[in-house]
Amino acid sequence: MIVVAIVAVCVVLAVLAFLIPRFSRHPERGTQRTLGLGSRAGSKAPGILGRLLSKPFQSSSRAVGRSGSAGRRARGRMPF
């Protein structure tokens, strides 16, 4: 369920970044901040468990950043 939500957020951010690049940064940063909170909360668990619990949030944050930058990069490559 969470995977589907992250994929949906990435798609929405990529489309938003392609259509309105300047206004896509605020939702991207908000999403990354929210995922960062989850990562920090998961990392408070002791030892290896902390790394395992925070890793999905870190990779999701990285995916959100990549999808936003890919949309802006695609917009920059357009001939018009």
mmCIF file of C-alpha atoms in Angstrom:
data_model
loop_
_atom_site.group_PDB
_atom_site.id
_atom_site.type_symbol
_atom_site.label_atom_id
_atom_site.label_comp_id
_atom_site.label_asym_id
_atom_site.label_seq_id
_atom_site.Cartn_x
_atom_site.Cartn_y
_atom_site.Cartn_z
ATOM 1 C CA MET A 1 0.000 0.000 0.000
ATOM 2 C CA ILE A 2 2.793 2.406 0.887
ATOM 3 C CA VAL A 3 4.662 1.491 -2.285
ATOM 4 C CA VAL A 4 1.634 2.459 -4.375
ATOM 5 C CA ALA A 5 1.375 5.772 -2.532
ATOM 6 C CA ILE A 6 5.066 6.577 -3.121
ATOM 7 C CA VAL A 7 4.763 5.686 -6.820
ATOM 8 C CA ALA A 8 1.691 7.913 -7.109
ATOM 9 C CA VAL A 9 3.496 10.808 -5.415
ATOM 10 C CA CYS A 10 6.473 10.377 -7.747
ATOM 11 C CA VAL A 11 4.244 10.404 -10.826
ATOM 12 C CA VAL A 12 2.364 13.488 -9.642
ATOM 13 C CA LEU A 13 5.624 15.305 -8.884
ATOM 14 C CA ALA A 14 7.122 14.377 -12.261
ATOM 15 C CA VAL A 15 4.057 15.686 -14.108
ATOM 16 C CA LEU A 16 3.946 18.813 -11.952
ATOM 17 C CA ALA A 17 7.657 19.420 -12.508
ATOM 18 C CA PHE A 18 7.184 19.056 -16.247
ATOM 19 C CA LEU A 19 4.195 21.383 -16.438
ATOM 20 C CA ILE A 20 5.095 23.971 -13.774
ATOM 21 C CA PRO A 21 8.780 23.545 -12.830
ATOM 22 C CA ARG A 22 8.990 26.465 -10.426
ATOM 23 C CA PHE A 23 5.980 25.438 -8.363
ATOM 24 C CA SER A 24 6.969 21.779 -8.127
ATOM 25 C CA ARG A 25 9.781 22.402 -5.630
ATOM 26 C CA HIS A 26 7.533 23.173 -2.657
ATOM 27 C CA PRO A 27 5.537 19.902 -2.805
ATOM 28 C CA GLU A 28 8.771 17.990 -3.446
ATOM 29 C CA ARG A 29 10.461 19.455 -0.390
ATOM 30 C CA GLY A 30 7.374 18.870 1.739
ATOM 31 C CA THR A 31 7.265 15.234 0.712
ATOM 32 C CA GLN A 32 10.977 14.812 1.386
ATOM 33 C CA ARG A 33 10.594 16.453 4.793
ATOM 34 C CA THR A 34 7.779 14.065 5.690
ATOM 35 C CA LEU A 35 9.805 11.061 4.566
ATOM 36 C CA GLY A 36 12.779 12.392 6.508
ATOM 37 C CA LEU A 37 10.699 12.396 9.667
ATOM 38 C CA GLY A 38 9.836 8.745 9.090
ATOM 39 C CA SER A 39 13.474 7.929 8.464
ATOM 40 C CA ARG A 40 14.606 9.646 11.638
ATOM 41 C CA ALA A 41 11.889 7.921 13.664
ATOM 42 C CA GLY A 42 12.858 4.525 12.257
ATOM 43 C CA SER A 43 16.544 5.057 12.882
ATOM 44 C CA LYS A 44 15.951 5.453 16.632
ATOM 45 C CA ALA A 45 15.502 1.705 16.923
ATOM 46 C CA PRO A 46 18.627 -0.023 18.240
ATOM 47 C CA GLY A 47 21.296 -1.540 15.997
ATOM 48 C CA ILE A 48 20.574 -3.162 12.677
ATOM 49 C CA LEU A 49 16.835 -2.802 13.201
ATOM 50 C CA GLY A 50 17.190 0.986 13.062
ATOM 51 C CA ARG A 51 18.926 0.827 9.705
ATOM 52 C CA LEU A 52 16.327 -1.583 8.355
ATOM 53 C CA LEU A 53 13.425 0.589 9.485
ATOM 54 C CA SER A 54 14.849 3.846 8.116
ATOM 55 C CA LYS A 55 16.011 2.531 4.737
ATOM 56 C CA PRO A 56 12.582 2.473 2.991
ATOM 57 C CA PHE A 57 12.049 6.121 3.894
ATOM 58 C CA GLN A 58 15.495 7.094 2.604
ATOM 59 C CA SER A 59 15.020 5.330 -0.720
ATOM 60 C CA SER A 60 11.537 6.820 -1.092
ATOM 61 C CA SER A 61 12.905 10.302 -0.461
ATOM 62 C CA ARG A 62 15.584 9.707 -3.081
ATOM 63 C CA ALA A 63 12.920 8.517 -5.571
ATOM 64 C CA VAL A 64 10.828 11.642 -4.971
ATOM 65 C CA GLY A 65 13.846 13.855 -5.610
ATOM 66 C CA ARG A 66 14.760 12.000 -8.771
ATOM 67 C CA SER A 67 11.251 12.139 -10.218
ATOM 68 C CA GLY A 68 11.004 15.881 -9.634
ATOM 69 C CA SER A 69 14.385 16.566 -11.169
ATOM 70 C CA ALA A 70 13.606 14.274 -14.114
ATOM 71 C CA GLY A 71 10.438 16.252 -14.860
ATOM 72 C CA ARG A 72 12.303 19.552 -14.742
ATOM 73 C CA ARG A 73 15.131 18.149 -16.847
ATOM 74 C CA ALA A 74 12.667 16.864 -19.479
ATOM 75 C CA ARG A 75 11.008 20.268 -19.577
ATOM 76 C CA GLY A 76 14.387 21.914 -20.152
ATOM 77 C CA ARG A 77 15.046 19.650 -23.135
ATOM 78 C CA MET A 78 11.838 20.572 -24.919
ATOM 79 C CA PRO A 79 12.434 22.590 -28.092
ATOM 80 C CA PHE A 80 9.870 25.261 -27.234
#
